[in-house]
Coordinates of C-alpha atoms in Angstrom, one line a residue:
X273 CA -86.6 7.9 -17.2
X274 CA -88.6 10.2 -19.1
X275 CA -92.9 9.6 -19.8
X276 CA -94.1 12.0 -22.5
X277 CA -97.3 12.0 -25.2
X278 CA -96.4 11.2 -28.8
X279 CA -97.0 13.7 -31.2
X280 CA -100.1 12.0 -32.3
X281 CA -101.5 12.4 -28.6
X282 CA -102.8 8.8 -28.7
X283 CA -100.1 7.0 -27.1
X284 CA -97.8 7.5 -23.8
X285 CA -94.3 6.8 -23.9
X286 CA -91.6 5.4 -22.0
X287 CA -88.1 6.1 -22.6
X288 CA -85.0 5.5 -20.5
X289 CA -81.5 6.5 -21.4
X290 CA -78.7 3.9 -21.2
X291 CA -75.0 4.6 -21.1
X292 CA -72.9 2.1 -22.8
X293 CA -69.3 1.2 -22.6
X294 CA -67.2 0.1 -25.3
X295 CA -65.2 -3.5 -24.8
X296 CA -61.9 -3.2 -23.7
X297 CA -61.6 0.1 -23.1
X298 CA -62.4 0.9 -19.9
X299 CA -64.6 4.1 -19.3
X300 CA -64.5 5.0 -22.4
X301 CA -68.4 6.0 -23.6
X302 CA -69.8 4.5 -26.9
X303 CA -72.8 6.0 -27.2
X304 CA -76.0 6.3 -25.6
X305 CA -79.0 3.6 -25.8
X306 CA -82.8 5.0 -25.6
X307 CA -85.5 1.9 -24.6
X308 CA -89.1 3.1 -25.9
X309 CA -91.7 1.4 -24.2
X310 CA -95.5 1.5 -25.7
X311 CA -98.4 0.5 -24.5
X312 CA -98.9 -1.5 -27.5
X313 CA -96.2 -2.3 -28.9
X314 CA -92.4 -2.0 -27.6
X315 CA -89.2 -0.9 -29.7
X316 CA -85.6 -1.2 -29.2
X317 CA -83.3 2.0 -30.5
X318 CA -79.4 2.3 -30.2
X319 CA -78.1 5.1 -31.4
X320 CA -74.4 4.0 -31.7
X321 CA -74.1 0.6 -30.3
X322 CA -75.5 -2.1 -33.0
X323 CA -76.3 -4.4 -29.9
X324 CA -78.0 -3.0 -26.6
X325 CA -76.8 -4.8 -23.5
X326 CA -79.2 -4.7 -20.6
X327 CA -77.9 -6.0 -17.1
X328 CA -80.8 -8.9 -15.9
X329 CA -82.5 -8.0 -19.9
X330 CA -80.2 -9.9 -22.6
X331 CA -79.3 -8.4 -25.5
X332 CA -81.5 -7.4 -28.3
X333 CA -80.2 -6.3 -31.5
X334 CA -82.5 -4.0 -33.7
X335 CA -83.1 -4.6 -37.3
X336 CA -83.2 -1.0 -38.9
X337 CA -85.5 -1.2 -42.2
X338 CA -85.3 1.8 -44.8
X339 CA -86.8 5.2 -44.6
X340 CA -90.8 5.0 -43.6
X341 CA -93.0 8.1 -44.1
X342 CA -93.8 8.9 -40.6
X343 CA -97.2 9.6 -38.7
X344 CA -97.3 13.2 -40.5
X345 CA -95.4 12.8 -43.7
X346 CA -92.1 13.2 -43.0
X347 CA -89.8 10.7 -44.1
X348 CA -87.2 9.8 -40.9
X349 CA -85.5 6.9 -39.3
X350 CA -88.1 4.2 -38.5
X351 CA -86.9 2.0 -36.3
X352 CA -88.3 -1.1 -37.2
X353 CA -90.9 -2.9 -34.7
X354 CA -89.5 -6.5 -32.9
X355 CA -92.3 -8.6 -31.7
X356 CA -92.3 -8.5 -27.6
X357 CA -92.1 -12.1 -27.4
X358 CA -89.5 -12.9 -30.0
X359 CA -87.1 -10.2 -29.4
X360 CA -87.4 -9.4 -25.3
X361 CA -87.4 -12.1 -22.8
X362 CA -90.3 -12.5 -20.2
X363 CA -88.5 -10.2 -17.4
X364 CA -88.6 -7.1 -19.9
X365 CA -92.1 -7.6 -19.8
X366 CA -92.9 -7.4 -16.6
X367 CA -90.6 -4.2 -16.6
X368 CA -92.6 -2.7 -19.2
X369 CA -95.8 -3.4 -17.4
X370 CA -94.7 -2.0 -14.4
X371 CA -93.2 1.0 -16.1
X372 CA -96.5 1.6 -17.5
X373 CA -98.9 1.1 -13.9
X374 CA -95.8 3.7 -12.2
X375 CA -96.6 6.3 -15.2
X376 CA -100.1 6.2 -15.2
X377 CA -99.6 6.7 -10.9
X378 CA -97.4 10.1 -11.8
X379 CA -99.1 11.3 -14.5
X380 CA -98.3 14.9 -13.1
X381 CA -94.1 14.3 -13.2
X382 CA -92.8 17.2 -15.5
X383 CA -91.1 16.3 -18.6
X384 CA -87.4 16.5 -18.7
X385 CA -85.3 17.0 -21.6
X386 CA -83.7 14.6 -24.2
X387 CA -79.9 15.1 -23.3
X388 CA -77.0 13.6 -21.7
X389 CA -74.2 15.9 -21.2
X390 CA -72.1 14.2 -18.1
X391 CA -68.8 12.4 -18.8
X392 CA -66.7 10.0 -16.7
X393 CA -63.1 10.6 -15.5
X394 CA -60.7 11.0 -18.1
X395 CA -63.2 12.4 -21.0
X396 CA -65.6 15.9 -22.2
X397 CA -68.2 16.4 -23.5
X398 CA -67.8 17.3 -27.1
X399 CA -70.9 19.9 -28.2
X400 CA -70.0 19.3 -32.2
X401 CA -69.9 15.1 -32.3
X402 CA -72.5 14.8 -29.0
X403 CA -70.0 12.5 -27.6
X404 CA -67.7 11.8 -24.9
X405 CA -64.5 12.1 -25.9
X406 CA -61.0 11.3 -24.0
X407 CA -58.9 13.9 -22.7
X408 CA -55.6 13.6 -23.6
X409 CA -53.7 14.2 -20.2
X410 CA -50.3 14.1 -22.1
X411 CA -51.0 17.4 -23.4
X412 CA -53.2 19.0 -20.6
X413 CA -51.2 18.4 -17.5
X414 CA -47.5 20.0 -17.5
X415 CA -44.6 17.4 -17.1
X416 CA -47.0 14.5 -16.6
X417 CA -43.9 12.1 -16.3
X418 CA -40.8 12.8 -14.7
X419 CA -37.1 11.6 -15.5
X420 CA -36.6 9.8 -18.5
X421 CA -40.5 8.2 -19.0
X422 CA -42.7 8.8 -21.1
X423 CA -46.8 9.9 -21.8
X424 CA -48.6 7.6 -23.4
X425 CA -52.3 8.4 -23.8
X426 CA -54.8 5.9 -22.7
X427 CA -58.9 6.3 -22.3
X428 CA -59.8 7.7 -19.6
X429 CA -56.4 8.0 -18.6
X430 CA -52.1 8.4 -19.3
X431 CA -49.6 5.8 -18.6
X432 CA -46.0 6.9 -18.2
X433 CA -43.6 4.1 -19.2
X434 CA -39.7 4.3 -20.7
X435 CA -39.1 5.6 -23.5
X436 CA -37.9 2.8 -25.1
X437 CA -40.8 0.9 -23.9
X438 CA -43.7 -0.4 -27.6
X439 CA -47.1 0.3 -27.1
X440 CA -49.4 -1.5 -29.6
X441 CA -52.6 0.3 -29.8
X442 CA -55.9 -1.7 -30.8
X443 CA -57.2 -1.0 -33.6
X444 CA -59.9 -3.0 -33.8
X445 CA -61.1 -2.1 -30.5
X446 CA -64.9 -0.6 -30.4
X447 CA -64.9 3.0 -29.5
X448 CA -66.2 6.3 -30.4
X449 CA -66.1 7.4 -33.6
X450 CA -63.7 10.1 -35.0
X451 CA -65.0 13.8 -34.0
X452 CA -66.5 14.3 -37.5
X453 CA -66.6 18.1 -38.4
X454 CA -69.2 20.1 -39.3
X455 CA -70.4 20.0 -42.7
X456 CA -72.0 23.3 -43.2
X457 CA -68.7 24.8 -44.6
X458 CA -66.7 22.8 -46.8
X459 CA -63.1 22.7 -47.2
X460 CA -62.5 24.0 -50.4
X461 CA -58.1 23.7 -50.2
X462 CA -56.4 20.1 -50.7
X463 CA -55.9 17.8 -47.7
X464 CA -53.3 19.1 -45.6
X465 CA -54.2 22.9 -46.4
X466 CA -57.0 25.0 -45.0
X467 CA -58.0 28.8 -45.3
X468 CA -57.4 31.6 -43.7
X469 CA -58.7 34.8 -43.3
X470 CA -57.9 35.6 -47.0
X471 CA -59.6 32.7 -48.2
X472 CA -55.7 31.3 -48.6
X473 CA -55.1 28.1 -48.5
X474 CA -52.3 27.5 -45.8
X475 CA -50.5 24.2 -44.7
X476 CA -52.1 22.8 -41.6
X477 CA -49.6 22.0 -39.1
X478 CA -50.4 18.8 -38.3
X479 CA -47.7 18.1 -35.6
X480 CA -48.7 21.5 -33.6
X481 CA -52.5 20.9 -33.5
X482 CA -52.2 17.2 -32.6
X483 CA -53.6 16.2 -36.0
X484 CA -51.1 13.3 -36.6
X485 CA -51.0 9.5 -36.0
X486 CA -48.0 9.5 -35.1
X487 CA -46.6 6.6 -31.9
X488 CA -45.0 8.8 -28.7
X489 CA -41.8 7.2 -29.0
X490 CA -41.5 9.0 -33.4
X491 CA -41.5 12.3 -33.9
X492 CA -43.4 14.1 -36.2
X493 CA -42.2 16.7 -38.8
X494 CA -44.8 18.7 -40.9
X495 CA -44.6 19.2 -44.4
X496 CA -46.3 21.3 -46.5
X497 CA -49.6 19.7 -47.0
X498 CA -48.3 16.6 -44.6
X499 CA -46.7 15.2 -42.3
X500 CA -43.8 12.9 -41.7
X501 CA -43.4 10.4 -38.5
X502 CA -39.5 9.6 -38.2
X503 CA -37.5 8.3 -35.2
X504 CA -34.9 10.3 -32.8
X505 CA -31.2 9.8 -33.4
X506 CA -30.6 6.4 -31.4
X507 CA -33.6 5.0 -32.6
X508 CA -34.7 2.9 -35.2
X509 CA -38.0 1.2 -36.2
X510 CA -38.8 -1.6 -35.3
X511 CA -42.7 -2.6 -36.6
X512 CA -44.9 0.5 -35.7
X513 CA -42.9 1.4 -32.9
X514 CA -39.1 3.3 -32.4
X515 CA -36.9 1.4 -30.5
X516 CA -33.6 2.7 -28.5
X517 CA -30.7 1.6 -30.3
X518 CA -27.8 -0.3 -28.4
X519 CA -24.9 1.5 -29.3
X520 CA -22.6 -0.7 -26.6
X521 CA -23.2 -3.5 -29.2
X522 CA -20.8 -2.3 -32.3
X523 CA -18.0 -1.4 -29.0
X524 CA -17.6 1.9 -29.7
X525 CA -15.8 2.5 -26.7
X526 CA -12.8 1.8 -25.8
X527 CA -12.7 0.5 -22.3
X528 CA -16.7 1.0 -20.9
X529 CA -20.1 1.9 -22.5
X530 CA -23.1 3.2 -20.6
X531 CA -26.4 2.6 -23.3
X532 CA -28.7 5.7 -23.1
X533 CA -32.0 6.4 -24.3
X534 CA -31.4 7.4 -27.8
X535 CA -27.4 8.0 -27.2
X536 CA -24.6 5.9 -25.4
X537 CA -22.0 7.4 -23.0
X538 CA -18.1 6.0 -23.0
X539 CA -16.4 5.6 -19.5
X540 CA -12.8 4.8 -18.8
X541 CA -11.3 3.1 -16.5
X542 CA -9.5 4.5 -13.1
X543 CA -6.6 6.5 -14.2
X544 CA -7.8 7.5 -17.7
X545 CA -9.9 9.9 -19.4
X546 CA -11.9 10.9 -22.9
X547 CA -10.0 11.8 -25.3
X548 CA -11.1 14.0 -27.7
X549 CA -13.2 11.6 -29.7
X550 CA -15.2 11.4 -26.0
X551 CA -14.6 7.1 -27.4
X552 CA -10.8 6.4 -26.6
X553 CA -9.3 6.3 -23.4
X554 CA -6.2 8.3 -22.7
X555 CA -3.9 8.0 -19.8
X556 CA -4.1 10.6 -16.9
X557 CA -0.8 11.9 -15.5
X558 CA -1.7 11.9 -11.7
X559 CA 1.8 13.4 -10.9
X560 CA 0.9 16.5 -12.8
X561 CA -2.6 16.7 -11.4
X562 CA -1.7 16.7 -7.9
X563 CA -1.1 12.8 -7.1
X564 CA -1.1 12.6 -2.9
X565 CA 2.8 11.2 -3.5
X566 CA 4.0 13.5 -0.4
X567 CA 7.8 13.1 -2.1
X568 CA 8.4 11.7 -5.4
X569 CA 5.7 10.6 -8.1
X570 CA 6.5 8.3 -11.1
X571 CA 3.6 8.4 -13.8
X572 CA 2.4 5.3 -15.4
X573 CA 0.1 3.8 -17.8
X574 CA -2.9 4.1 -15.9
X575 CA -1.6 4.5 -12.6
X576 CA 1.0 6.0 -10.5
X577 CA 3.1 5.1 -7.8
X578 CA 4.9 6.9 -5.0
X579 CA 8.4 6.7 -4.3
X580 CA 10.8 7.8 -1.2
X581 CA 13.7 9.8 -0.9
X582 CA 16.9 8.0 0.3
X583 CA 16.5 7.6 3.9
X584 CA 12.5 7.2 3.9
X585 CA 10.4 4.0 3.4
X586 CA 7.1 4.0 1.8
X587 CA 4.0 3.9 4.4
X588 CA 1.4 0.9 4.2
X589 CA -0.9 3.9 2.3
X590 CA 1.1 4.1 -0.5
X591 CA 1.6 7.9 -0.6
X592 CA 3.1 8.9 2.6
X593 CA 7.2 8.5 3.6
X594 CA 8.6 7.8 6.9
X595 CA 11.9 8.1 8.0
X596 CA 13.9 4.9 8.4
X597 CA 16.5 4.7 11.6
X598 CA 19.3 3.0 10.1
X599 CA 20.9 3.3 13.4
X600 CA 19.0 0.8 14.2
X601 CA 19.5 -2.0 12.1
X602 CA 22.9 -3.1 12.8
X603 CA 26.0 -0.9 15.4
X604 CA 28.4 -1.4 12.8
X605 CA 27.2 1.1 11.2
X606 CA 29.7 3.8 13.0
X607 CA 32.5 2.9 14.5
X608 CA 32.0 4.9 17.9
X609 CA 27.9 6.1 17.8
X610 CA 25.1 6.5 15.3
X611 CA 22.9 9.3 15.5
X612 CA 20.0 8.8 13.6
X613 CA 18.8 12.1 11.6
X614 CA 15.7 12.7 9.1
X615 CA 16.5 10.6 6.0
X616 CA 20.2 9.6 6.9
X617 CA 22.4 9.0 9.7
X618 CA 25.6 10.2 10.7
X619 CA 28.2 9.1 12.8
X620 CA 29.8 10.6 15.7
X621 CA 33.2 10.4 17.1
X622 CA 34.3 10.9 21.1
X623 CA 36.3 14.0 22.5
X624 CA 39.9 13.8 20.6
X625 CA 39.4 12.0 17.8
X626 CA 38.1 12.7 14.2
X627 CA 35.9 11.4 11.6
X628 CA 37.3 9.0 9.2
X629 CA 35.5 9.5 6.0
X630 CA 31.9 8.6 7.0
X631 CA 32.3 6.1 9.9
X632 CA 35.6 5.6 10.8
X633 CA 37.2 7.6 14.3
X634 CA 40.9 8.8 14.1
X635 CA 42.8 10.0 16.9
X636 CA 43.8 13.9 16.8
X637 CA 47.2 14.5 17.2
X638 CA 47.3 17.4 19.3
X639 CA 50.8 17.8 19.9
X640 CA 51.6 17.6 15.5
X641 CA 48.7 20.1 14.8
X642 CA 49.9 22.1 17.9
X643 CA 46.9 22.0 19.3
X644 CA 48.2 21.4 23.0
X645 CA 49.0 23.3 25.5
X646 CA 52.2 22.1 26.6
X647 CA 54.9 25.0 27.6
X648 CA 58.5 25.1 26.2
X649 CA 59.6 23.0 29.0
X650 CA 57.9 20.8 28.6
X651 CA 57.3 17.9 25.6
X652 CA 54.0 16.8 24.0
X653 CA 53.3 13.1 24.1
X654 CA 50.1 12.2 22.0
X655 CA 47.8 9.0 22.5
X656 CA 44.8 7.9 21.5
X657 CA 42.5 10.3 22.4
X658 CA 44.6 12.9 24.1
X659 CA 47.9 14.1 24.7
X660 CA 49.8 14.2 27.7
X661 CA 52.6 17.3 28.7
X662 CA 55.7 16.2 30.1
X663 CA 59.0 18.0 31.3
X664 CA 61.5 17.7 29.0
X665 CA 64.2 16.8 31.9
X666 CA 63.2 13.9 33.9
X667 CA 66.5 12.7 35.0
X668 CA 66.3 12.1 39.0
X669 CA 69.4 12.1 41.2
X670 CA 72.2 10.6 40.9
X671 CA 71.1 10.7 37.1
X672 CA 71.9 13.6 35.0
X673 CA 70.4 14.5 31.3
X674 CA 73.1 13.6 28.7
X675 CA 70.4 14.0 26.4
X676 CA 66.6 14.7 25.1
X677 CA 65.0 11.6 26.9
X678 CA 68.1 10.1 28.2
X679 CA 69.9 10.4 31.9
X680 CA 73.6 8.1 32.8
X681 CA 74.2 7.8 36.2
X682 CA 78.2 8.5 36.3
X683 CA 80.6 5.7 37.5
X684 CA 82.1 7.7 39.8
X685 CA 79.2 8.4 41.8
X686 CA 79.1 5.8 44.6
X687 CA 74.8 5.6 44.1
X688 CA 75.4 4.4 40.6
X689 CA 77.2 1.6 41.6
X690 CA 73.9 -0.4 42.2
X691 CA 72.1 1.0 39.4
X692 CA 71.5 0.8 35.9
X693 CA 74.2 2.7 34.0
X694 CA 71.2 4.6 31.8
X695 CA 67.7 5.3 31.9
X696 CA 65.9 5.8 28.7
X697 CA 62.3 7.3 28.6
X698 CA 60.0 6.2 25.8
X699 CA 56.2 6.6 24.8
X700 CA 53.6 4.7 23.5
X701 CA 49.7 3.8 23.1
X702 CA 48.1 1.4 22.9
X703 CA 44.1 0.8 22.4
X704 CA 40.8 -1.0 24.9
X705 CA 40.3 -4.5 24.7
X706 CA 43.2 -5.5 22.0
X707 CA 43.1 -9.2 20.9
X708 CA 46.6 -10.9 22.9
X709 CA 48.9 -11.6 22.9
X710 CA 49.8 -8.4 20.9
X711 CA 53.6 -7.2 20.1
X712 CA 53.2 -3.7 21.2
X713 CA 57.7 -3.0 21.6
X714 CA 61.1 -4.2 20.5
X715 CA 63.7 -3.3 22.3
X716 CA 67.0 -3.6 20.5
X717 CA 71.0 -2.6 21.7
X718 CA 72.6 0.1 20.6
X719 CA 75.7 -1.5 21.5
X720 CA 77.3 -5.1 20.9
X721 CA 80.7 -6.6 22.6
X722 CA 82.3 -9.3 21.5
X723 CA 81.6 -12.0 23.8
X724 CA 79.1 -10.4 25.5
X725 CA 75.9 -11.7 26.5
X726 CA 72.7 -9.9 26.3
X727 CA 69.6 -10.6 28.7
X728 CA 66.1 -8.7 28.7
X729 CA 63.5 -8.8 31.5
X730 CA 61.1 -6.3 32.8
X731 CA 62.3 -4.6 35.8
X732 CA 59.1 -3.1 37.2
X733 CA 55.8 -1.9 36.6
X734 CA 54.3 -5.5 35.8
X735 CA 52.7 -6.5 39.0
X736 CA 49.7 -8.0 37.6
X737 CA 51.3 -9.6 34.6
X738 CA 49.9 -7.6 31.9
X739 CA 53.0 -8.0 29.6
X740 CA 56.1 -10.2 29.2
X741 CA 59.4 -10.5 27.3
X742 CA 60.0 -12.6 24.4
X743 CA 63.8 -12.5 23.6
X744 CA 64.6 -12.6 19.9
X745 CA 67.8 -12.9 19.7
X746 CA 71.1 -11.8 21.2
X747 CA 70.3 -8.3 20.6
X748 CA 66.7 -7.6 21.0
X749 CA 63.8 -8.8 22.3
X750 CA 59.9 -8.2 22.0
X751 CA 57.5 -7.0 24.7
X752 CA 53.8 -8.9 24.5
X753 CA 50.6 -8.1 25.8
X754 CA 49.4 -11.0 27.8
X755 CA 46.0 -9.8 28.4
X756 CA 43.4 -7.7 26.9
X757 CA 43.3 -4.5 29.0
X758 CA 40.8 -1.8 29.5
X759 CA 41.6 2.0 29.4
X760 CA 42.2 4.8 30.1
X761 CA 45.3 3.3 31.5
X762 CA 48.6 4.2 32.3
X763 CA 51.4 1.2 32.5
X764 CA 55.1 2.4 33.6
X765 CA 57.4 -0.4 32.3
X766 CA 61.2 -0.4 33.4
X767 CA 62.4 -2.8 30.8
X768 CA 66.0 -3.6 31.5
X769 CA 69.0 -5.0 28.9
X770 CA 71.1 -7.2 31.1
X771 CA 74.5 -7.2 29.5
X772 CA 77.3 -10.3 30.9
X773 CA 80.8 -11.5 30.0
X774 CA 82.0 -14.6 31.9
X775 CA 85.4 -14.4 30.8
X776 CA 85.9 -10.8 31.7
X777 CA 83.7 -11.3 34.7
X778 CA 81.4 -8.3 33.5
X779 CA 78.2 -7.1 34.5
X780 CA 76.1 -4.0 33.3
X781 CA 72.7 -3.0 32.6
X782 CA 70.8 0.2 31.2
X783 CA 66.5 0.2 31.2
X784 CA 64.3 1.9 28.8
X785 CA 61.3 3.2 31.1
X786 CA 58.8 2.5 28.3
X787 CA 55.2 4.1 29.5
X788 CA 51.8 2.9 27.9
X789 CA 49.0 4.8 27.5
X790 CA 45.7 2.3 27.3
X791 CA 43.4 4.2 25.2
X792 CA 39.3 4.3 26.5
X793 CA 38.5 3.2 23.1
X794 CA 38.6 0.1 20.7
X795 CA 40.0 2.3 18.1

């Protein structure tokens, strides 16, 4: 509150400053309000606001009349002179009054001067328009929003919203005037030009010096004498405002779209990649690019899969091989034993025999590749799986050798008498556990007389029973295996040709000694 004398010295007044605020913006100044109290009379001045708004007062709204010549003859504002009672209500004037008792009190208060420089947060004082006026934050303070918001200016304040985000301003909302530049030096260029040092008239760049009406989300170009507000690439205008455009609607891509402000981004799906265009979708060869496969790799459209070598089976991760042991899925696989290796299998046969193409055990014949060691006297006899050296001569007294294999015991030696007139060696083999009963020898005469009667039995070398004679006819007959029999075994059979004549009252007999090798093997 400031008391001072009027110029005329006859009166003492009153006057208190008032800082207003504009409706709907808040902290935004509009102006500020002067109440002159008199001792006579009391007037109302506003010096922006039409209407003066005083908490616990009312409202009074002053009536300005035309120019009056004031007390000295100068022609001025006159505010124009409400009645007390018909513009203030009853509470003023007891305010009045005691405003007038406290100044006569203090009549030695200095006086203070006429001005209100202080603004609230978010607005300056501005010396030229003696006003507040808002600070635009979006320009003062670096980097006011992050990411992808954006600054829009607000009294007393910023907000930072997206970019794609309409603000609609209020026009019609009460505020401060425009700054309104001096007028002591007019602007003697067109609008949109001003001079320069030369007295030139130069475009004003209205975009760089924040002279343009354009919304955050346009951008402004200048022109030479103007300025043009257009929207980004992406957007497009939409009533005051520039809105982002949604490029995903008119499928552009061809398998994803990502919308962007002001742009759109294509995305493919797992196993494909931008083309060219960055908008189709090409298929990615994971084989060349280093697919995990850890043997073979087969490319497809959008994928790949792993395959195995032969040998390997495909791990429950799809990309790693393991090695599959045939050996054991079935034993009849190899004949004798399967030896699983990495990725195949091979089989194995026993000491003295061969492989058979890929599974199969034959028996080496030692004594036809000559690889035995049998000396001159002796003779090689081969079996399954081995060979056996045997003397060439095995005729035993009273026999003697007639030939290779054969002894005759001679008549005229009395020990023949009860013996058989020849002994024949022979050689055979036979395998394990044969199916029976199993021809494994005929035995057939060399030698036929009329009348004469041939009988075949087995001598000796069948105590358990193994074998047996089948006669065939009159002149041979058939040894059988009876039972299945186990090796390595060794079987000497004297099997003997009993030959009669009733009518001649004849008797002879000769034996083939017939001895069986039983293999160790099925095979």
């Amino acid at each position: 509150m400031e008391r001072r004398r009027d110029r005329d010295g006859q009166f003492w007044t009153w006057e208190r400053l008032f800082l207003g605020r504009g409706s709907g913006d808040p902290g935004r100044s509009s102006g500020i309000s002067r109440v002159t109290v008199r001792v006579h009379r009391i007037t109302f001045w506003r010096l922006q606001s039409e209407d003066l708004e005083v908490p616990g007062l009312g409202t009074c709204r002053s009536q300005t009349s035309r120019r009056s010549r004031g007390p000295r003859g100068r022609r001025g504002p006159n505010p124009r002179m409400l009645p007390f009672a018909s513009c203030l209500p009853a509470s003023l004037l007891l305010w009045a009054l005691l405003l007038l008792l406290l100044g006569a009190a203090s009549p030695q208060d200095s006086e203070e001067p006429d001005s209100y420089t202080e603004c609230t947060d978010g607005y300056e004082w501005d010396p030229d328009s003696q006003h507040c006026r808002d600070v635009n934050e979006c320009l003062t303070i670096p980097e006011a929003c992050k990411g992808e918001m954006k600054c829009i200016n607000h009294y007393g304040g910023y907000l930072c919203l997206p970019r794609s985000a309409a603000v609609i301003s209020d026009l019609h909302g009460e505020g401060p005037p425009p700054p309104v530049p001096p007028a002591e030096h007019p602007n003697p260029c067109l609008p949109g030009y001003e001079p320069d040092e030369q007295e030139s008239c130069t475009d004003v760049d209205e975009c760089a010096q924040a002279l343009h009406d354009c919304r955050p989300s346009q951008e402004c170009h200048n022109l030479p004498g103007s300025y043009q507000c257009t929207c980004p690439d992406g957007y497009r205008k939409i009533g005051p405002e520039c809105v982002d455009i949604d490029e995903c609607r008119y499928r552009y891509c061809q398998h994803r779209c990502v919308n962007l402000p002001g742009s759109f981004r294509c995305q493919c799906e797992p196993g494909f990649q931008l083309g060219p265009n960055n908008r189709s979708c090409v298929d990615v060869n994971e084989c060349d690019m280093g697919a995990p496969c850890e043997q073979r790799c087969f490319n497809s459209y959008g994928t790949f899969l792993c395959r195995c070598h032969q040998g390997y089976e495909l791990h429950r991760d799809g990309f790693s091989c393991s090695d599959i042991d045939e050996c054991s899925y079935s034993s009849y696989l190899c004949q004798y034993r399967c030896v699983n290796e990495p990725g195949r299998f091979s089989c194995h046969c026993p000491q003295g025999y061969q492989l058979l193409a890929t599974r199969l055990c034959q028996d080496i014949d030692e004594c036809e590749s000559g690889a035995h060691q049998c000396s001159e006297a002796q003779t090689c006899v081969n079996f399954h799986g081995g060979y056996r050296c045997v003397d060439t001569n095995r005729c035993v007294e009273p026999y003697v050798q007639v030939s290779d294999n054969r002894c005759l015991c001679p008549a005229s030696n009395p020990l023949c008498r009860e013996q058989p007139s020849s002994i024949v060696h022979r050689y055979m083999s036979i395998t394990s556990e044969r199916s029976v009963p199993a021809d494994v020898f005929q035995i057939q005469a060399t030698s036929v007389y009329p009348g004469a009667y041939n009988a075949f039995q087995i001598r000796a070398g069948n105590s358990q029973g193994d074998f047996y004679i089948r006669q065939i006819n009159n002149v041979s007959a058939m040894l059988v295996l009876a039972r299945p029999v186990t090796g390595p075994r060794e079987y000497v059979l004297d099997l003997e040709m009993v030959t009669m004549n009733s009518l001649m009252s004849y008797r002879a007999s000769s034996v083939l000694r017939l001895t069986v090798f039983v293999g160790a093997y099925t095979f």
